[in-house]
PDB file of C-alpha atoms in Angstrom:
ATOM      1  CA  UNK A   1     136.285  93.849  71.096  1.00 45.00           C
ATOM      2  CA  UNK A   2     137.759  95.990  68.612  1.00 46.00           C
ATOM      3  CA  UNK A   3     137.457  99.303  70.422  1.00 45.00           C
ATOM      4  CA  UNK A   4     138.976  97.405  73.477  1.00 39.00           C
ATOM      5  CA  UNK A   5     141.830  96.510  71.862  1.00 36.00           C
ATOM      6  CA  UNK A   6     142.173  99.948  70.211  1.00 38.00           C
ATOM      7  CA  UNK A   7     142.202 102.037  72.980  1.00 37.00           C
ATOM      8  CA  UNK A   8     144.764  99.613  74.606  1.00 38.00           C
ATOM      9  CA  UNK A   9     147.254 100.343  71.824  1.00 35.00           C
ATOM     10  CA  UNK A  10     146.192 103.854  72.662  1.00 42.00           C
ATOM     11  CA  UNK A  11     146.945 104.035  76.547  1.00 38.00           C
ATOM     12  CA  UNK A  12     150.236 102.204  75.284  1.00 39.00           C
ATOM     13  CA  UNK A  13     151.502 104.513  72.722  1.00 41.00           C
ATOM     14  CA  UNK A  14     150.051 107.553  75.398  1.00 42.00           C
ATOM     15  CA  UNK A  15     152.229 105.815  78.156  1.00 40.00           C
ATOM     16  CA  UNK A  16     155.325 105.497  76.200  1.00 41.00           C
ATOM     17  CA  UNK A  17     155.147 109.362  75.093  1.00 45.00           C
ATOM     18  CA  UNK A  18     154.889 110.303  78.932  1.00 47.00           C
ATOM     19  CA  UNK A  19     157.570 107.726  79.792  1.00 48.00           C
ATOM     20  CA  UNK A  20     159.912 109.435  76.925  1.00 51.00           C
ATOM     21  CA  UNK A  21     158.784 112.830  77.750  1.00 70.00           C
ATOM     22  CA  UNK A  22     161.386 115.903  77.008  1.00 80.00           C
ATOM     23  CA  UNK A  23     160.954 118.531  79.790  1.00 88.00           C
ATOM     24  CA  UNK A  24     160.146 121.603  78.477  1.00 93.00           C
ATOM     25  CA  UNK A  25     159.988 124.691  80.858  1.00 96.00           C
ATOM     26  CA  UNK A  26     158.485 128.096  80.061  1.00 97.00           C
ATOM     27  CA  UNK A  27     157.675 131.080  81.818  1.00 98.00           C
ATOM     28  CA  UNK A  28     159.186 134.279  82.567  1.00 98.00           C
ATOM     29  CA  UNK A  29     162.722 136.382  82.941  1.00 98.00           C
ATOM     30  CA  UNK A  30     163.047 139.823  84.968  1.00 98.00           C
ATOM     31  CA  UNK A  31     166.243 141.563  85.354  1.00 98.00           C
ATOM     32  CA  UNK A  32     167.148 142.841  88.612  1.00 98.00           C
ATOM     33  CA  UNK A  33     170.315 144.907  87.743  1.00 98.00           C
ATOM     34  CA  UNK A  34     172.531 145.693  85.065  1.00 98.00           C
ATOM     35  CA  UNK A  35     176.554 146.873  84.653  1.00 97.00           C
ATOM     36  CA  UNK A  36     177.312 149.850  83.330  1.00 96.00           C
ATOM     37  CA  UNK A  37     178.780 147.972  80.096  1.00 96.00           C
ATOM     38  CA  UNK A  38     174.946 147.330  78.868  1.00 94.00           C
ATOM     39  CA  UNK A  39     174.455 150.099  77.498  1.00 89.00           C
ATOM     40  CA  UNK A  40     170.952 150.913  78.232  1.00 86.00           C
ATOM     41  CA  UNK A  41     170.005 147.119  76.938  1.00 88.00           C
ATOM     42  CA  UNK A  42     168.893 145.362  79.023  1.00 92.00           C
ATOM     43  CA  UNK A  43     167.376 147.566  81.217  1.00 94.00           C
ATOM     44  CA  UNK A  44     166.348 147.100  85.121  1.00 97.00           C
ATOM     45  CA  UNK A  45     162.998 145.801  85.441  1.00 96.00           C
ATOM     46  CA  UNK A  46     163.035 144.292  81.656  1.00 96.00           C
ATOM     47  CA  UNK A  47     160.835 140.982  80.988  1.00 97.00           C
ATOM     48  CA  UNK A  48     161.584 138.331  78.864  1.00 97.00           C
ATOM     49  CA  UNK A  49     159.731 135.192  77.644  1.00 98.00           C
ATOM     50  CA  UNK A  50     162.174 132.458  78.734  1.00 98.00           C
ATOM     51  CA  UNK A  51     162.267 128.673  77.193  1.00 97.00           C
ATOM     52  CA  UNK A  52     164.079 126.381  79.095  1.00 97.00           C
ATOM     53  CA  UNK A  53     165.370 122.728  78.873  1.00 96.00           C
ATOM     54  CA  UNK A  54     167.435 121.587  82.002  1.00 95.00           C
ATOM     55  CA  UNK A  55     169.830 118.983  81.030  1.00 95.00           C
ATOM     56  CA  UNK A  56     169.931 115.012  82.314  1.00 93.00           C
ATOM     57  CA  UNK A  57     165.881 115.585  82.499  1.00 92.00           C
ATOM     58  CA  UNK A  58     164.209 112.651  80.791  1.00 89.00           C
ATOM     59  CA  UNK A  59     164.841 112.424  77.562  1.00 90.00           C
ATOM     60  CA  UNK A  60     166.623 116.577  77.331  1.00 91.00           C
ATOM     61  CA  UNK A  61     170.071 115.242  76.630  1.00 93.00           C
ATOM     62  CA  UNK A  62     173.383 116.250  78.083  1.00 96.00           C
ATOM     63  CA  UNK A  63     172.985 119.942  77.050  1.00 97.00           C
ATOM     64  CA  UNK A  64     171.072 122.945  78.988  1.00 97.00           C
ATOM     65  CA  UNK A  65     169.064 125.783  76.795  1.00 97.00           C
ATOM     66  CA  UNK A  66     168.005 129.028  78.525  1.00 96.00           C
ATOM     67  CA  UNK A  67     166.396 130.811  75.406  1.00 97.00           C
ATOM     68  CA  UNK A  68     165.323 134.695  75.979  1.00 98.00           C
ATOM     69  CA  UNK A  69     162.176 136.396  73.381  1.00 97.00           C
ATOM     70  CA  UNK A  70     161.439 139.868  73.517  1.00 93.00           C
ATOM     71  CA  UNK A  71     159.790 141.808  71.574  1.00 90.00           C
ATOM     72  CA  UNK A  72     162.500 143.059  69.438  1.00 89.00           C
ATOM     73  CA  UNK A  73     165.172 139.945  69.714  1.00 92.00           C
ATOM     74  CA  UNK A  74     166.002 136.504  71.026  1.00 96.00           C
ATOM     75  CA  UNK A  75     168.676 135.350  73.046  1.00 96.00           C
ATOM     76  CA  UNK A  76     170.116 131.692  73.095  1.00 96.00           C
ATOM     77  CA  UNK A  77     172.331 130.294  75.986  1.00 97.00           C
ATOM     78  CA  UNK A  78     173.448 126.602  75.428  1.00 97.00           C
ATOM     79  CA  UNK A  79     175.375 124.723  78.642  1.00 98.00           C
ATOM     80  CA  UNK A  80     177.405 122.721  77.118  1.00 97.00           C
ATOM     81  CA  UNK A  81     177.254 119.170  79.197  1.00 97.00           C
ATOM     82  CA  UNK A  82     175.897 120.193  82.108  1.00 96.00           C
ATOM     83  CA  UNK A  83     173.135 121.206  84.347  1.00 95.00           C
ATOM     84  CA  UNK A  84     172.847 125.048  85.579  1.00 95.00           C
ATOM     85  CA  UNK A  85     174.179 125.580  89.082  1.00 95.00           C
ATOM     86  CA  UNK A  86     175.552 127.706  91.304  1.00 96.00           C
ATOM     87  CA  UNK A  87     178.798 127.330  90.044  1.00 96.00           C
ATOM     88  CA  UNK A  88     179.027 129.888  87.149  1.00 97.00           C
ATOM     89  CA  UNK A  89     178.819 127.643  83.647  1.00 97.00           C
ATOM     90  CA  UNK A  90     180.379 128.957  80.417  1.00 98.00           C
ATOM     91  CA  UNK A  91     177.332 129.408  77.697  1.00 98.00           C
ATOM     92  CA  UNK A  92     178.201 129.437  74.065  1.00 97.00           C
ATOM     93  CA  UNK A  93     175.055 131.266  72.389  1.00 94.00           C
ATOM     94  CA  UNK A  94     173.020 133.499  68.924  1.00 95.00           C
ATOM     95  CA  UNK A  95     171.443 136.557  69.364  1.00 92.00           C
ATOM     96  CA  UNK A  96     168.456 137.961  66.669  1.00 94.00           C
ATOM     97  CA  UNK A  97     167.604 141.129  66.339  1.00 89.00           C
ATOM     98  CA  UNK A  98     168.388 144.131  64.024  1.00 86.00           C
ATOM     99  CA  UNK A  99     171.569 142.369  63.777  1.00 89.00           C
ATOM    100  CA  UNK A 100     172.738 138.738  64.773  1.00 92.00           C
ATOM    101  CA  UNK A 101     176.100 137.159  66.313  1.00 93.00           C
ATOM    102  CA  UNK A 102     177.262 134.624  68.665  1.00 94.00           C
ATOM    103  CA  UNK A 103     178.296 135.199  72.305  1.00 93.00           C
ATOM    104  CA  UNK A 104     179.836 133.575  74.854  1.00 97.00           C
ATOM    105  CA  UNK A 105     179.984 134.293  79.100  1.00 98.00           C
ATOM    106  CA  UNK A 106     178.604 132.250  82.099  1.00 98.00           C
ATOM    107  CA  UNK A 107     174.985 131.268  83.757  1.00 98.00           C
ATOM    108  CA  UNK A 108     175.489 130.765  87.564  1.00 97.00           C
ATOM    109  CA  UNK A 109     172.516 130.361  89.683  1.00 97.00           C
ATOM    110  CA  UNK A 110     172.173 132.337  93.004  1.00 96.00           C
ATOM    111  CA  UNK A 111     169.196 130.355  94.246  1.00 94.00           C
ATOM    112  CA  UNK A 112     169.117 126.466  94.711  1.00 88.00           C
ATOM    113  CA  UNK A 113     166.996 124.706  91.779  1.00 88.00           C
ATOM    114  CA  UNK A 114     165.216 121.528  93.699  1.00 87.00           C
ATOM    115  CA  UNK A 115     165.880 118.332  92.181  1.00 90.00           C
ATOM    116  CA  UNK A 116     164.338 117.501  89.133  1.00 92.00           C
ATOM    117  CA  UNK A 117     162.870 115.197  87.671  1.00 91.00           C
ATOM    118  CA  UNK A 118     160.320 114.457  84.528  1.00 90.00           C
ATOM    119  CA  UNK A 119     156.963 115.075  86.745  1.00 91.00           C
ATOM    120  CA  UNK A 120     158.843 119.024  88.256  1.00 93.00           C
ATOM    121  CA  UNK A 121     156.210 121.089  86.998  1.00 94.00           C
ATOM    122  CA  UNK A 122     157.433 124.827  88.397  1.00 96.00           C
ATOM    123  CA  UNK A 123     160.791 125.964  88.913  1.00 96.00           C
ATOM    124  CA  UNK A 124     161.925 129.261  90.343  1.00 97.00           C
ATOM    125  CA  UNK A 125     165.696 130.538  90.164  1.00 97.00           C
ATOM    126  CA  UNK A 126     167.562 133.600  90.479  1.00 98.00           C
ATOM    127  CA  UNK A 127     171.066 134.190  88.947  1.00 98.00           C
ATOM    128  CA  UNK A 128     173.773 136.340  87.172  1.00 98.00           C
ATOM    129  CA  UNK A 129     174.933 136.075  83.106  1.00 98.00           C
ATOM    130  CA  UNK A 130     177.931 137.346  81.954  1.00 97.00           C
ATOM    131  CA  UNK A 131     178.587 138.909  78.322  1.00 96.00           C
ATOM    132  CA  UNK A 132     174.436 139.601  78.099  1.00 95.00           C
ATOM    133  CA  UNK A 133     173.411 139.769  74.685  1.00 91.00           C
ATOM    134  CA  UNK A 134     177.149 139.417  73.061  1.00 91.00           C
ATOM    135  CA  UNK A 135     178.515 142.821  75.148  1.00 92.00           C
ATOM    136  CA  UNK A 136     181.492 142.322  76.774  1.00 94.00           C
ATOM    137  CA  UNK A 137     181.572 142.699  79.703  1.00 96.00           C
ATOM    138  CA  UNK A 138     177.571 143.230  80.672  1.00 96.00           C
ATOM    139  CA  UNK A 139     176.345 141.266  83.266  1.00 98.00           C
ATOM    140  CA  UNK A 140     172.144 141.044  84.329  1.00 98.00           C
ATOM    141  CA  UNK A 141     170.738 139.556  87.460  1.00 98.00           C
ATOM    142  CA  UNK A 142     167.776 137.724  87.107  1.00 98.00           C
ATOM    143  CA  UNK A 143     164.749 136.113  88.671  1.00 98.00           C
ATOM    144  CA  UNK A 144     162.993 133.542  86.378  1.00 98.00           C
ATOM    145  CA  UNK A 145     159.939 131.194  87.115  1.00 97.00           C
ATOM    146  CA  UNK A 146     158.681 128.615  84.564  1.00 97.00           C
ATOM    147  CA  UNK A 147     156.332 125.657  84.532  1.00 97.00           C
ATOM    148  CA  UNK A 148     156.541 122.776  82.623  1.00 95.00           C
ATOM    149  CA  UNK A 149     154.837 122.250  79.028  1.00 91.00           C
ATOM    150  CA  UNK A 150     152.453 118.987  78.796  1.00 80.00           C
ATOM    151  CA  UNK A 151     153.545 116.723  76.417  1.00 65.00           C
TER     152      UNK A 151
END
């Protein structure tokens, strides 16, 4: 009787963490071009590890993060109240590498992102940022693909 009860207060507490579940996406980041104004950094064909919380997902919050990792640096991009699209979204964000500093451009996507919801486990999208890794003025196109993390 005791185990019963036990793993009822298990599938409870298991159910509520599902039910309250943060969506976290991660996966993979190629560039497809660069401007001139990069300087050689990114460069076409570049991967990056990508982390990515969309926001208004479960439990995610108001806020979008599309975090870059490379071997040498990371890259933060924080939406601000909103959900990526393809209308271009100002980013506020921290790069880490020999140096740090904070940036600031736009996200827009150039593919359609299907709805989502807590259960979306794979998400592909293409798009452009502006002011790449705090240059002015240098702007990547990207394809991305990420599945979801199981909570």
């Amino acid at each position: 009787m005791k185990i019963a009860i036990r793993l009822a207060l298990g599938l409870v507490a298991c159910s509520a963490t599902t039910a309250n579940a943060v969506p976290r996406y991660f996966g993979a980041f190629l560039v497809d071009t660069v401007t001139s104004q990069c300087s050689g950094y990114p460069s076409v064909g570049m991967m990056f590890d990508l982390r990515f919380r969309p926001a208004g997902i479960g439990d995610n919050g108001a806020d979008t993060t599309f975090n870059l990792f490379d071997r040498i640096q990371s890259i933060s991009h924080k939406v601000t109240n909103s959900a990526l699209s393809s209308v271009a979204k100002n980013y506020t964000g921290t790069w880490i590498g020999g140096n740090s500093g904070t940036s600031s451009g736009t996200i827009k996507l150039t593919s359609n992102l299907p709805t989502l919801t807590t259960k979306t486990d794979f998400i592909s999208m293409a798009g452009t940022i502006t002011n790449f890794d705090g240059l002015t003025g240098c702007t990547v196109t990207f394809r991305a693909s990420v599945v979801r993390q199981l909570n």
